[in-house]
Short mmCIF file of C-alpha atoms and ligand atoms in Angstrom, two decimals:
data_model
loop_
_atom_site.label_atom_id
_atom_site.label_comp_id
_atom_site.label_asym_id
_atom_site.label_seq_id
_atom_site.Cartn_x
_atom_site.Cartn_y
_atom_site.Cartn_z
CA UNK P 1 -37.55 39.37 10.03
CA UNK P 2 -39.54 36.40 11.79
CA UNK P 3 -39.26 33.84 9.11
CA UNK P 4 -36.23 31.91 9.62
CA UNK P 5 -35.09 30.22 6.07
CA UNK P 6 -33.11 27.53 5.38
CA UNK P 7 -29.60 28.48 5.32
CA UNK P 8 -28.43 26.84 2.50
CA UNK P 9 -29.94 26.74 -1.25
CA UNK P 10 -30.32 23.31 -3.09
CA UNK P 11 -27.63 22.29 -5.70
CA UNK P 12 -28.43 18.75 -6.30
CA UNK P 13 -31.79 17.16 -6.44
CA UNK P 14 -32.70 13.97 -5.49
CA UNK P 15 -36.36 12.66 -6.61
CA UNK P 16 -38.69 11.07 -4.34
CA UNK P 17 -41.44 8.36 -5.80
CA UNK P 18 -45.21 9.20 -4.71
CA UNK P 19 -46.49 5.47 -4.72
CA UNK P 20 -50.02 4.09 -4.00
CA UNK P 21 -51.93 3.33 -1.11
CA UNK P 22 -52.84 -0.06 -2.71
CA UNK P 23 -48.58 -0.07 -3.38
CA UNK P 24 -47.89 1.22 0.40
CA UNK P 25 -50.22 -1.94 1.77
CA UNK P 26 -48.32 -4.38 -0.36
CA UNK P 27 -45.21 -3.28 0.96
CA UNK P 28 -46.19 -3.10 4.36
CA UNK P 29 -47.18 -6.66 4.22
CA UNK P 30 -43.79 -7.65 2.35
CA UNK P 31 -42.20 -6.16 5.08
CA UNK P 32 -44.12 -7.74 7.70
CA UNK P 33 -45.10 -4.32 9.47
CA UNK P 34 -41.63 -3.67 10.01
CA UNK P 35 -40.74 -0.28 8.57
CA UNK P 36 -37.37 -1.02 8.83
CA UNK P 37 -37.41 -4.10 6.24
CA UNK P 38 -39.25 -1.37 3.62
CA UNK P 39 -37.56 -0.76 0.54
CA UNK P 40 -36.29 2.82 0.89
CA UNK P 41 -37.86 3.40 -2.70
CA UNK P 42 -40.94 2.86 -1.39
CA UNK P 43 -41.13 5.58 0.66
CA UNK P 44 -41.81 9.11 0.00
CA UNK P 45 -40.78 11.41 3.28
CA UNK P 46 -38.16 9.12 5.26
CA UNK P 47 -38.26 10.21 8.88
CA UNK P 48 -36.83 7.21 10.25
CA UNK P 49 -34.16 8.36 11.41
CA UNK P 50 -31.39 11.11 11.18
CA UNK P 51 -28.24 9.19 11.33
CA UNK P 52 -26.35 9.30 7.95
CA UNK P 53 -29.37 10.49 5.95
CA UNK P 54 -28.23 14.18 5.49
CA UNK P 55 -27.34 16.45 2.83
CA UNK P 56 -23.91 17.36 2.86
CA UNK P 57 -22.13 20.59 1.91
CA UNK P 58 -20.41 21.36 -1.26
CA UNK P 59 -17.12 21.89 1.22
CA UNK P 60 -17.81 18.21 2.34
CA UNK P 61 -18.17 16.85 -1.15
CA UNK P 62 -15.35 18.93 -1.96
CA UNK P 63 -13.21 17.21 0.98
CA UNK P 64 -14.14 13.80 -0.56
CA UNK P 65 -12.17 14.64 -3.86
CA UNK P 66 -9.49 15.70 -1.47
CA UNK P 67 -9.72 12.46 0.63
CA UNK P 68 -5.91 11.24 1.14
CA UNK P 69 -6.23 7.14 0.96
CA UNK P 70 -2.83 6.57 2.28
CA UNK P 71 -3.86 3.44 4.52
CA UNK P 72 -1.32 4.82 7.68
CA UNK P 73 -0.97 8.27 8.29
CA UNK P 74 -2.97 10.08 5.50
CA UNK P 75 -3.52 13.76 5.63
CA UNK P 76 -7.11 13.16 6.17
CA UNK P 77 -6.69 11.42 9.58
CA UNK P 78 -4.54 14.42 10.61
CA UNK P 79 -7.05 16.83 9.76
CA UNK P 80 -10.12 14.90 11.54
CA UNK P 81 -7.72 14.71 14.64
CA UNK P 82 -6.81 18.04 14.82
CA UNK P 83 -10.99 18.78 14.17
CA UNK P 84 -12.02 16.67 17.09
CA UNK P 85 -9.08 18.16 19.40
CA UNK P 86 -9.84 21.42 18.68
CA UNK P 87 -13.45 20.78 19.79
CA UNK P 88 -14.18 18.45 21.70
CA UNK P 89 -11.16 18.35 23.83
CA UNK P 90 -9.45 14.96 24.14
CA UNK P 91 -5.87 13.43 23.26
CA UNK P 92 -6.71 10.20 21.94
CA UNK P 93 -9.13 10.41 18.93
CA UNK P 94 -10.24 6.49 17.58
CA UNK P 95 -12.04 6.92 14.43
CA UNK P 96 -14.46 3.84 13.45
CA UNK P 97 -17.12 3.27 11.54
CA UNK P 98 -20.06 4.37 13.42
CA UNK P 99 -20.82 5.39 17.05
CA UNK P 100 -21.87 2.06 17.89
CA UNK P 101 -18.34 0.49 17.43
CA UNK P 102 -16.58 3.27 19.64
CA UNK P 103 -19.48 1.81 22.01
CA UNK P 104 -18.32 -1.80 21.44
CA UNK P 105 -14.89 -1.14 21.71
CA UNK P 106 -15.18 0.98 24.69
CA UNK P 107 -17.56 -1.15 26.62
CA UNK P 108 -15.22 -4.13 25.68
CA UNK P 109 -12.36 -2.81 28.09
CA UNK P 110 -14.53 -0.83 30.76
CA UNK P 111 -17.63 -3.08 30.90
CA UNK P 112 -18.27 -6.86 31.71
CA UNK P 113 -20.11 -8.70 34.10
CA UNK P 114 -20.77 -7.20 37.37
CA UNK P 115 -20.10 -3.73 35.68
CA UNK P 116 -22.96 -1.12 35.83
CA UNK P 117 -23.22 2.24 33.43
CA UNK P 118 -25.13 4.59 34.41
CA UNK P 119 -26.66 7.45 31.91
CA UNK P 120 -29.51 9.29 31.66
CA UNK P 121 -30.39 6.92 28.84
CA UNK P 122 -28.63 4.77 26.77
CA UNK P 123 -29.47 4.47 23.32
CA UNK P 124 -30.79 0.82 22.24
CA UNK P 125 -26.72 -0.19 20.89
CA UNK P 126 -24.96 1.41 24.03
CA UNK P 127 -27.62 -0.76 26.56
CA UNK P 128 -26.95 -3.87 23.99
CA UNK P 129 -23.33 -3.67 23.57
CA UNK P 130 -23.23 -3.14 27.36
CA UNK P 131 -25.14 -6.41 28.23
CA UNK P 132 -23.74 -8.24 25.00
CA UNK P 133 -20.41 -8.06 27.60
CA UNK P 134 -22.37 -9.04 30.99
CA UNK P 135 -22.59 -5.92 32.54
CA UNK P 136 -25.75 -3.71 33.59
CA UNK P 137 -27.54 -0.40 31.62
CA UNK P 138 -28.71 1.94 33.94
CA UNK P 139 -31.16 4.42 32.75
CA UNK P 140 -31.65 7.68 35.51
CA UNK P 141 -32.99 10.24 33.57
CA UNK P 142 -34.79 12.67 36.02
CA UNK P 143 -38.40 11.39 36.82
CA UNK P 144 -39.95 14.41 35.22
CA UNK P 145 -38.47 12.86 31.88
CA UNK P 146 -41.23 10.58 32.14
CA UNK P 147 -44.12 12.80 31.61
CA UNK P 148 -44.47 13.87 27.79
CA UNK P 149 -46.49 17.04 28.55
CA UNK P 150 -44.44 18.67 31.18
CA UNK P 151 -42.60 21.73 29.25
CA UNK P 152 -39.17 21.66 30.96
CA UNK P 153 -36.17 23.16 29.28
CA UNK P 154 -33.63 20.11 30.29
CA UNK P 155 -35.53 16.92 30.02
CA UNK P 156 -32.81 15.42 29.48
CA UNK P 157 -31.12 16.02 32.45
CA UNK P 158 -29.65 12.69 34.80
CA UNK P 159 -31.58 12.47 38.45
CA UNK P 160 -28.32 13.21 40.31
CA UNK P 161 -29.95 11.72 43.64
CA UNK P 162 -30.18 8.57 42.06
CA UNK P 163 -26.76 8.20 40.60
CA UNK P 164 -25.30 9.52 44.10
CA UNK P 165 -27.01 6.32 45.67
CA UNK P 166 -25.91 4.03 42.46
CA UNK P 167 -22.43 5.29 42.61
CA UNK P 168 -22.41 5.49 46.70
CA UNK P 169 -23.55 2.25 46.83
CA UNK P 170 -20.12 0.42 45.35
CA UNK P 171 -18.18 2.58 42.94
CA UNK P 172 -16.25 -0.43 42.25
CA UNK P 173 -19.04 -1.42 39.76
CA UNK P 174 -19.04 1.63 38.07
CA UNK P 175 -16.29 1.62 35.71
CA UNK P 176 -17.89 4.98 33.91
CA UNK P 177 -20.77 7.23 34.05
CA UNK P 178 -22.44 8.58 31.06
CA UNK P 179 -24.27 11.41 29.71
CA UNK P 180 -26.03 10.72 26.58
CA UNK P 181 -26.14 14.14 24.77
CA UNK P 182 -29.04 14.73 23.64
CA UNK P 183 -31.03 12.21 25.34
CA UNK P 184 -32.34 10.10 22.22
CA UNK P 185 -34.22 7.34 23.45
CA UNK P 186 -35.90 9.89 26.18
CA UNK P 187 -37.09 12.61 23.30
CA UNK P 188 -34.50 14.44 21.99
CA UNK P 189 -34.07 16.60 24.98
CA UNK P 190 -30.69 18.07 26.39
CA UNK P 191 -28.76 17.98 28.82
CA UNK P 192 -28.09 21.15 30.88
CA UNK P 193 -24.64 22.21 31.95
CA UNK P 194 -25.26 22.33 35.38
CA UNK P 195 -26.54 19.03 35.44
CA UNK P 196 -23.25 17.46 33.29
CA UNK P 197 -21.52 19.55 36.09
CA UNK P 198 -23.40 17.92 39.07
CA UNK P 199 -22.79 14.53 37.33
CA UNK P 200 -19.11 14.92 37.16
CA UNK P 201 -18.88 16.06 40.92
CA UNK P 202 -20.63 12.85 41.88
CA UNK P 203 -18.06 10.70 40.00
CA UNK P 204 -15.33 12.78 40.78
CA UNK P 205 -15.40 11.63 44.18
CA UNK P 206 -14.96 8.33 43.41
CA UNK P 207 -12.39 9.10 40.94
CA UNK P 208 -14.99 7.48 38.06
CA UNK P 209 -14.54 8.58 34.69
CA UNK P 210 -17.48 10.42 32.64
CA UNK P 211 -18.21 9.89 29.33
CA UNK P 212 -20.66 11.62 26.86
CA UNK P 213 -22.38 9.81 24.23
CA UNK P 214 -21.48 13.03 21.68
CA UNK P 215 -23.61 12.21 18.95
CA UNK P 216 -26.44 15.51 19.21
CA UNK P 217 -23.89 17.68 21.10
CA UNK P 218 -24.39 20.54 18.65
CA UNK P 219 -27.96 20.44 19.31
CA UNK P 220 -27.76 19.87 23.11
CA UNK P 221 -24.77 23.12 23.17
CA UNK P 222 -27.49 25.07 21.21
CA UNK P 223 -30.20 24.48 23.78
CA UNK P 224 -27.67 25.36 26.50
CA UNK P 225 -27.65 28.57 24.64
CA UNK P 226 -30.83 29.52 24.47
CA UNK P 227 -32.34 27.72 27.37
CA UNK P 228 -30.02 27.65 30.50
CA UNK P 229 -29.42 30.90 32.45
CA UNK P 230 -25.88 32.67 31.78
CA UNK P 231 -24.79 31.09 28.39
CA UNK P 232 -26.59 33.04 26.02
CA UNK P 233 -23.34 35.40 25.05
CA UNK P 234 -20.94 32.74 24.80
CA UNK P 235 -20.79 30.91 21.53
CA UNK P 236 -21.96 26.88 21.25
CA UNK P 237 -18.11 26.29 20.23
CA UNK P 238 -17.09 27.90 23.52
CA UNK P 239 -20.14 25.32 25.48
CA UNK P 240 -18.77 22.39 23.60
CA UNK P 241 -15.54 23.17 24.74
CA UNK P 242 -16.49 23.46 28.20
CA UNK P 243 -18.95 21.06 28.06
CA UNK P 244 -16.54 18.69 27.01
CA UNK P 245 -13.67 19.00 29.23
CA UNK P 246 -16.75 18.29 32.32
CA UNK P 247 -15.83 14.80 30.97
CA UNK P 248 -12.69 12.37 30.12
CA UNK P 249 -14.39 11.35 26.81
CA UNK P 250 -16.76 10.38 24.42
CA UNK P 251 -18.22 8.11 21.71
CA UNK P 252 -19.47 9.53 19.13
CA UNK P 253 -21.52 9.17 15.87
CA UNK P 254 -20.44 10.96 13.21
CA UNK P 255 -24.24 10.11 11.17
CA UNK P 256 -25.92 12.54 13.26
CA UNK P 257 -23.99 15.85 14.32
CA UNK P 258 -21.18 15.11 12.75
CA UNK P 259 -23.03 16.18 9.24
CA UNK P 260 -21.95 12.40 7.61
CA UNK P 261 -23.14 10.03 6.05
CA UNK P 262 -20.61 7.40 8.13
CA UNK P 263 -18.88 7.30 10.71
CA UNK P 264 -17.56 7.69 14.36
CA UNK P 265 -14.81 8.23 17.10
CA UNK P 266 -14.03 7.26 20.94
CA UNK P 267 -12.17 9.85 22.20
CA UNK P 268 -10.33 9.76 25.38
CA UNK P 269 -7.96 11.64 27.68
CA UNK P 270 -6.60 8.52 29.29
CA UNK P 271 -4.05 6.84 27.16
CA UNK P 272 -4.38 3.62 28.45
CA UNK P 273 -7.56 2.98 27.72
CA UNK P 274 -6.49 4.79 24.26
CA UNK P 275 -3.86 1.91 23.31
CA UNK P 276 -5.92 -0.99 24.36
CA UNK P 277 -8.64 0.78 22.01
CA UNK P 278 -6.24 1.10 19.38
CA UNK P 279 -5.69 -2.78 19.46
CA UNK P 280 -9.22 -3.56 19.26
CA UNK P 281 -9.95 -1.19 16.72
CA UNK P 282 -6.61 -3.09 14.73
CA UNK P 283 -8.70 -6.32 15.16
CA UNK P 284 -11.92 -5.30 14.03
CA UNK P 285 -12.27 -2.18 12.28
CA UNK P 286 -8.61 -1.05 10.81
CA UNK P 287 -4.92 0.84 11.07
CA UNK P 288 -5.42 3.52 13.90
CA UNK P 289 -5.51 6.27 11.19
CA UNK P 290 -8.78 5.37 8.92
CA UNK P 291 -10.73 3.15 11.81
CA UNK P 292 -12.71 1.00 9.23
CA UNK P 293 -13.41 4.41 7.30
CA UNK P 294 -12.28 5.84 3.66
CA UNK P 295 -10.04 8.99 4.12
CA UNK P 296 -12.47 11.01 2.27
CA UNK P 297 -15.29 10.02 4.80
CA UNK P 298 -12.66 11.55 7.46
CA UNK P 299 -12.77 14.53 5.22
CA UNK P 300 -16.25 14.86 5.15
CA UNK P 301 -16.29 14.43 8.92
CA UNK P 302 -13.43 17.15 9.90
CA UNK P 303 -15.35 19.54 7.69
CA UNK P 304 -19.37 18.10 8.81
CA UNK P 305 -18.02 19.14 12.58
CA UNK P 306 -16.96 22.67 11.66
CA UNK P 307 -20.40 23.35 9.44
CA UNK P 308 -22.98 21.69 12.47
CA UNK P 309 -21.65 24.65 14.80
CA UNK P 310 -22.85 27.60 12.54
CA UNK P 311 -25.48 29.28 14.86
CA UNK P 312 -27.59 30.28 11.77
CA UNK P 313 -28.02 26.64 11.01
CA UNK P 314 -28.04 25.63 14.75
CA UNK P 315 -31.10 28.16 14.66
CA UNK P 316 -32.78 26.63 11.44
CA UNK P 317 -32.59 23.39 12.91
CA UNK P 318 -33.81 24.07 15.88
CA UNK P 319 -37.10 26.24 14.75
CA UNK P 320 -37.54 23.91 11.90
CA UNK P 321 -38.16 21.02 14.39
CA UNK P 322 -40.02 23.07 16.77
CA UNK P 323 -42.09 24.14 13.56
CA UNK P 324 -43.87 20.21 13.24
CA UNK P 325 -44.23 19.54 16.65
CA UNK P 326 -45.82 23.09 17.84
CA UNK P 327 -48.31 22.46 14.36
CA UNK P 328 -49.12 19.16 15.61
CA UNK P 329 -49.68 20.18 19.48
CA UNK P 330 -51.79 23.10 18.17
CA UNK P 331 -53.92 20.71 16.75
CA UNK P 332 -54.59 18.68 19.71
CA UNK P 333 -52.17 16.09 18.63
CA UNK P 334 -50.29 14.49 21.64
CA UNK P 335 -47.02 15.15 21.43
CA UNK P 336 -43.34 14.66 23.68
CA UNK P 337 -43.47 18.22 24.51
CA UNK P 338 -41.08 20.79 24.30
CA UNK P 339 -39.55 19.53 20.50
CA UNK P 340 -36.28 17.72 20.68
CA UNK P 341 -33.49 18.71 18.63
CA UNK P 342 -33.74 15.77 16.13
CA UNK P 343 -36.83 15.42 15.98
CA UNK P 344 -40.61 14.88 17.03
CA UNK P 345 -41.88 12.36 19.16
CA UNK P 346 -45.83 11.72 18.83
CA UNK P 347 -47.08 9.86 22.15
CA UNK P 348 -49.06 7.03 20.86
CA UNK P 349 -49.88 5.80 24.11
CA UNK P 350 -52.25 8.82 23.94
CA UNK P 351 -52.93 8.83 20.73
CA UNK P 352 -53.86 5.37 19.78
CA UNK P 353 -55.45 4.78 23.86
CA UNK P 354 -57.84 2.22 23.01
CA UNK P 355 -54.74 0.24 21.68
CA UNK P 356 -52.75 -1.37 24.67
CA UNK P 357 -48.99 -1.61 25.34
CA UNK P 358 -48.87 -5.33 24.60
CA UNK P 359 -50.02 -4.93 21.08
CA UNK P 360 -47.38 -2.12 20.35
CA UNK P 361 -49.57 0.87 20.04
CA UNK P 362 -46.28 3.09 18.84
CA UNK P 363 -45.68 0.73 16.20
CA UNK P 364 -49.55 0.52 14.90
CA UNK P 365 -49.21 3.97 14.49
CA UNK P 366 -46.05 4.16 12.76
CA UNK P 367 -47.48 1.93 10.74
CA UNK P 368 -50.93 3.97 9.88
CA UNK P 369 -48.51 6.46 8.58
CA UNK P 370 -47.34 5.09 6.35
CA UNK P 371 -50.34 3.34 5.29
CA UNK P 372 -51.54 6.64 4.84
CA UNK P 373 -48.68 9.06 3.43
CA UNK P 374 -45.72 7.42 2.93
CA UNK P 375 -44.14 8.74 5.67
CA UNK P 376 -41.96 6.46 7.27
CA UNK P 377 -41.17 6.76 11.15
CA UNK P 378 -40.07 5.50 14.05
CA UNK P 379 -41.25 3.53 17.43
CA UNK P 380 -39.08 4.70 19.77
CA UNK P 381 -41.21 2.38 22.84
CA UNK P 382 -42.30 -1.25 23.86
CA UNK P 383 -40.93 -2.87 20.62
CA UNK P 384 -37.06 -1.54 20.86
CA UNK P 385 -36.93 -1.11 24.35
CA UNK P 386 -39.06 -4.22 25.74
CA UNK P 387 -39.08 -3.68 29.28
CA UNK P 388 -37.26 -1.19 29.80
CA UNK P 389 -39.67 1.70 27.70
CA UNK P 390 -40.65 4.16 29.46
CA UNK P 391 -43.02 5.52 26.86
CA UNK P 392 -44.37 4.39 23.76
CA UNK P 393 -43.19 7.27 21.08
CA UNK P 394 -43.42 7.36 17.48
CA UNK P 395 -40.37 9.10 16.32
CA UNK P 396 -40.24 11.36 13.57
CA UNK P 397 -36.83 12.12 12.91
CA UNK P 398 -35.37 15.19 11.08
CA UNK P 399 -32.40 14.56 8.69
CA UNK P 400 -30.24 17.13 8.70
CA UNK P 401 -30.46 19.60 5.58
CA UNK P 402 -32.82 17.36 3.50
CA UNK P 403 -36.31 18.40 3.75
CA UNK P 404 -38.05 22.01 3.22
CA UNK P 405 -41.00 23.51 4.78
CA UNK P 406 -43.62 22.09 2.36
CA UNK P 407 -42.22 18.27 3.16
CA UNK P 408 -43.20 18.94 6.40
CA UNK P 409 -46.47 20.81 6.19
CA UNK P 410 -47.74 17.92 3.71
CA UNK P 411 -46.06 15.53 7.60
CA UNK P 412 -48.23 18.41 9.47
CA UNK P 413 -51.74 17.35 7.01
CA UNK P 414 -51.07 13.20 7.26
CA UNK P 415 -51.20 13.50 10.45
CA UNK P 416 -53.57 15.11 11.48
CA UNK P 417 -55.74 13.17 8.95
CA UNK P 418 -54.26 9.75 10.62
CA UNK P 419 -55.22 11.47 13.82
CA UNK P 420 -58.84 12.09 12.51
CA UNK P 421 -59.20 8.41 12.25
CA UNK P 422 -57.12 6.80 14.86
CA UNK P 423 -60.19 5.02 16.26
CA UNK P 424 -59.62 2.86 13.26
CA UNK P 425 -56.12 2.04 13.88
CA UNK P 426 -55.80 -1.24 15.62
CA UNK P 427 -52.63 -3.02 17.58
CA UNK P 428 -49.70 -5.74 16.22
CA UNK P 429 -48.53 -8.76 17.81
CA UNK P 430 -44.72 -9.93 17.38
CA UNK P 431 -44.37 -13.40 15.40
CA UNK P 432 -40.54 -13.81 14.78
CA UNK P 433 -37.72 -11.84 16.73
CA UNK P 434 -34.14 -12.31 17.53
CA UNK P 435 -32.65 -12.42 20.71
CA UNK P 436 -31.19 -8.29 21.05
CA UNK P 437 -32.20 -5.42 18.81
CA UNK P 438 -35.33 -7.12 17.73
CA UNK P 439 -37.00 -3.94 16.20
CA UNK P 440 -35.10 -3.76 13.28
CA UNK P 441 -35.89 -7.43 12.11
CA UNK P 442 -38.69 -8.54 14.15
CA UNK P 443 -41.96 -9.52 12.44
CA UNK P 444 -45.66 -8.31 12.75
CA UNK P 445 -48.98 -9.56 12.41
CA UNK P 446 -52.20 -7.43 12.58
CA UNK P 447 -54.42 -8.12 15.59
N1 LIG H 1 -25.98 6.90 20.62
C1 LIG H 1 -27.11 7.56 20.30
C2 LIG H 1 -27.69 8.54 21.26
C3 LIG H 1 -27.70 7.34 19.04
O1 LIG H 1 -28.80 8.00 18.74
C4 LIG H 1 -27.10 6.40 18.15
C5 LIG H 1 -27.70 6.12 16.87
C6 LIG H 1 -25.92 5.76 18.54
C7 LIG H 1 -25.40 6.03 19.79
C8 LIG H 1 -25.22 4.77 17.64
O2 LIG H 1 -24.61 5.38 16.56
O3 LIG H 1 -25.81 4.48 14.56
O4 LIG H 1 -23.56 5.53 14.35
O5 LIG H 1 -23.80 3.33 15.41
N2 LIG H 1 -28.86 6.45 16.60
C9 LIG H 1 -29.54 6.28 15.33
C10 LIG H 1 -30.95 6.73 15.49
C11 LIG H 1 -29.39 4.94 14.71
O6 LIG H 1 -31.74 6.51 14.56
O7 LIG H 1 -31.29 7.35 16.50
P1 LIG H 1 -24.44 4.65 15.15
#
């Protein structure tokens, strides 16, 4: 058979509100062009993002009756332990809430000023919580990242030239290096294993620890899979495993490959760094054995973990993404081609050309959108990364188990119709904004 079906059939419905285009203006204006201050309720197909917004399984819902609340060593800890041992690797799991306070709380004992982390690309909180402690994000993706209509297999992939001079340079800056699995902020592409393996000889050298931002790694071991020469009879457990033990740890976020809806761990083979973790994590997120979580979110987790490294869904997830962005490139639509894992990245610097980078042409479009449909997505470009974007995408991100085929042929039709009219579409200027993170709270006005 060619088609390839969801894997799952749908137990519990949730409904979704069709609103106006009269409403969908209102709200856009309430929100100050900010998709991110939209009222959920308002929106009908909520691409936004994937973290936390899947379905989970009726063994995760299960787990949640099971959940063991005992606030120090519940059953539930023990089993997400063992889970995360068994897979990824590492001594010292650190559950916490989300990724982005295994970031914190890592970057609070490795980073500071002077400090530099390299990665292909961090994510908007790893760069933030890195400079929120004085040291330096250093993105070194390879150059061919760059280009959204090269079809490469490994886009993701770190320019190991570039972090041999960074490193060579003075590897007393570099506390860690990282590998940011897959590479979000640079499309949703992996990260081959020869390149994670080229990475960790570099920092080997200088005895520098490497560690992987986890969050996609199901994804990223699938691609290995299917895409990199000599891997395509070993199972994606097997890659994560060996994947994994390339590096000394990770942060992860549960929200995304994890199958959760909250969330996270730093895990670590060095036990130092393990028990001065453990005291931060007493300060600011809990006991050592729930990490700011509820046991039955540790449940979900342990059992999220197992379920996200079934090759039939691995292989749904994959073709289902590849399904909306090989629609839209048919179409003429400019795309961040090949499809990421998470999701689809529309180029708006190509798409909206007449509008230019200072008036945020990735957030005009995101914008039309939902003007249009009620589709809310992402900018993924000048407004979250400032100077530091490298291109100005529109991200339209896949939750995990939520959405069928028709959801996204009625994505498919908006845009194209958006795409129809984009001469229309005109650029944003930024009125109000904080100091870091400004995308999620920043406010618009229409040029
Ligand atoms: N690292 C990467 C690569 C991420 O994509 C995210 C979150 C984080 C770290 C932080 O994890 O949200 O659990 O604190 N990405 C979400 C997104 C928010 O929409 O891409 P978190």
């Amino acid at each position: 058979m060619k088609t390839i079906i969801e894997p799952f059939r749908i137990k519990v419905v949730e409904p979704v509100r069709q609103t106006t285009q009269e409403e969908r203006e209102a709200a856009l204006r309430r929100a100050s062009f900010n998709l991110f201050q939209l009222a959920a309720e308002d929106v009908l197909i909520d691409l936004l993002t994937d973290s936390g917004t899947g379905a989970m399984s009726q063994e995760q819902w299960a787990g949640v009756m099971r959940g063991d609340e005992s606030y120090a060593g519940s059953r539930s800890f023990q089993r997400f332990q063992a889970k995360v041992q068994e897979i990824f690797g590492y001594e010292h799991v650190i559950p916490t809430h989300q990724g982005r306070a295994a970031e914190r709380i890592l970057f609070s004992i490795v980073g500071g000023a002077g400090k530099i982390i390299p990665n292909n690309t961090h994510f908007d909180t790893t760069r933030a919580n890195i400079e929120y402690g004085g040291g330096t994000a250093r993105d070194l993706v390879r150059a061919e990242a760059r280009d959204p209509t090269l079809e490469l297999p490994f886009k993701g992939d770190v320019d190991l030239a570039r972090l041999a001079e960074l490193v060579e340079a003075d590897p007393r800056r570099v506390p860690i290096g990282m590998v940011t699995i897959t590479n979000n902020a640079g499309g949703g592409q992996p990260v081959s294993f020869d390149n994670v393996r080229g990475v960790r000889a570099i920092l080997e050298a200088h005895a520098i620890p490497l560690y992987f931002d986890a969050c996609r790694f199901a994804e990223n071991c699938w691609f290995i899979k299917t895409r990199e020469p000599g891997f395509a009879e070993r199972s994606v457990r097997e890659i994560a495993r060996a994947l994994f033990a390339l590096g000394d740890g990770c942060t992860m976020s549960a929200k995304k490959d994890g199958l959760a809806n909250i969330g996270g761990f730093l895990a670590t083979n060095d036990a130092r760094l393990a028990a001065e973790a453990r005291n931060i994590l007493i300060l600011t997120e809990g006991f050592p054995t729930y990490g700011g979580l509820a046991g039955r979110d540790l449940e979900a987790i342990a059992q999220g973990l197992d379920e996200v490294l079934d090759e039939d869904y691995l292989r749904y997830r994959a073709v289902s993404t590849a399904y909306l962005c090989d629609h839209l490139h048919a179409e003429g639509v400019p795309v961040l081609r090949p499809a990421g894992g998470h999701a689809v990245y529309l180029d708006a610097a190509r798409f909206l050309p007449h509008v230019p980078k200072a008036q945020f042409p990735g957030q005009a479009l995101a914008c039309a959108l939902y003007r249009h449909a009620g589709i809310r997505a992402c900018e993924i470009g000048g407004v979250m990364f400032g100077e530091h974007a490298q291109l100005e995408l529109v991200r339209l991100a896949i939750p995990r188990r939520v959405y069928t085929q028709s959801h996204i042929d009625y994505v498919v039709e908006a845009i194209l119709e958006v795409f129809a009219a984009r001469e229309r579409i005109g650029g944003l200027r930024i009125v109000e904004e904080p100091p870091r993170l400004r995308h999620f709270t920043c406010k618009f006005e229409e040029l």
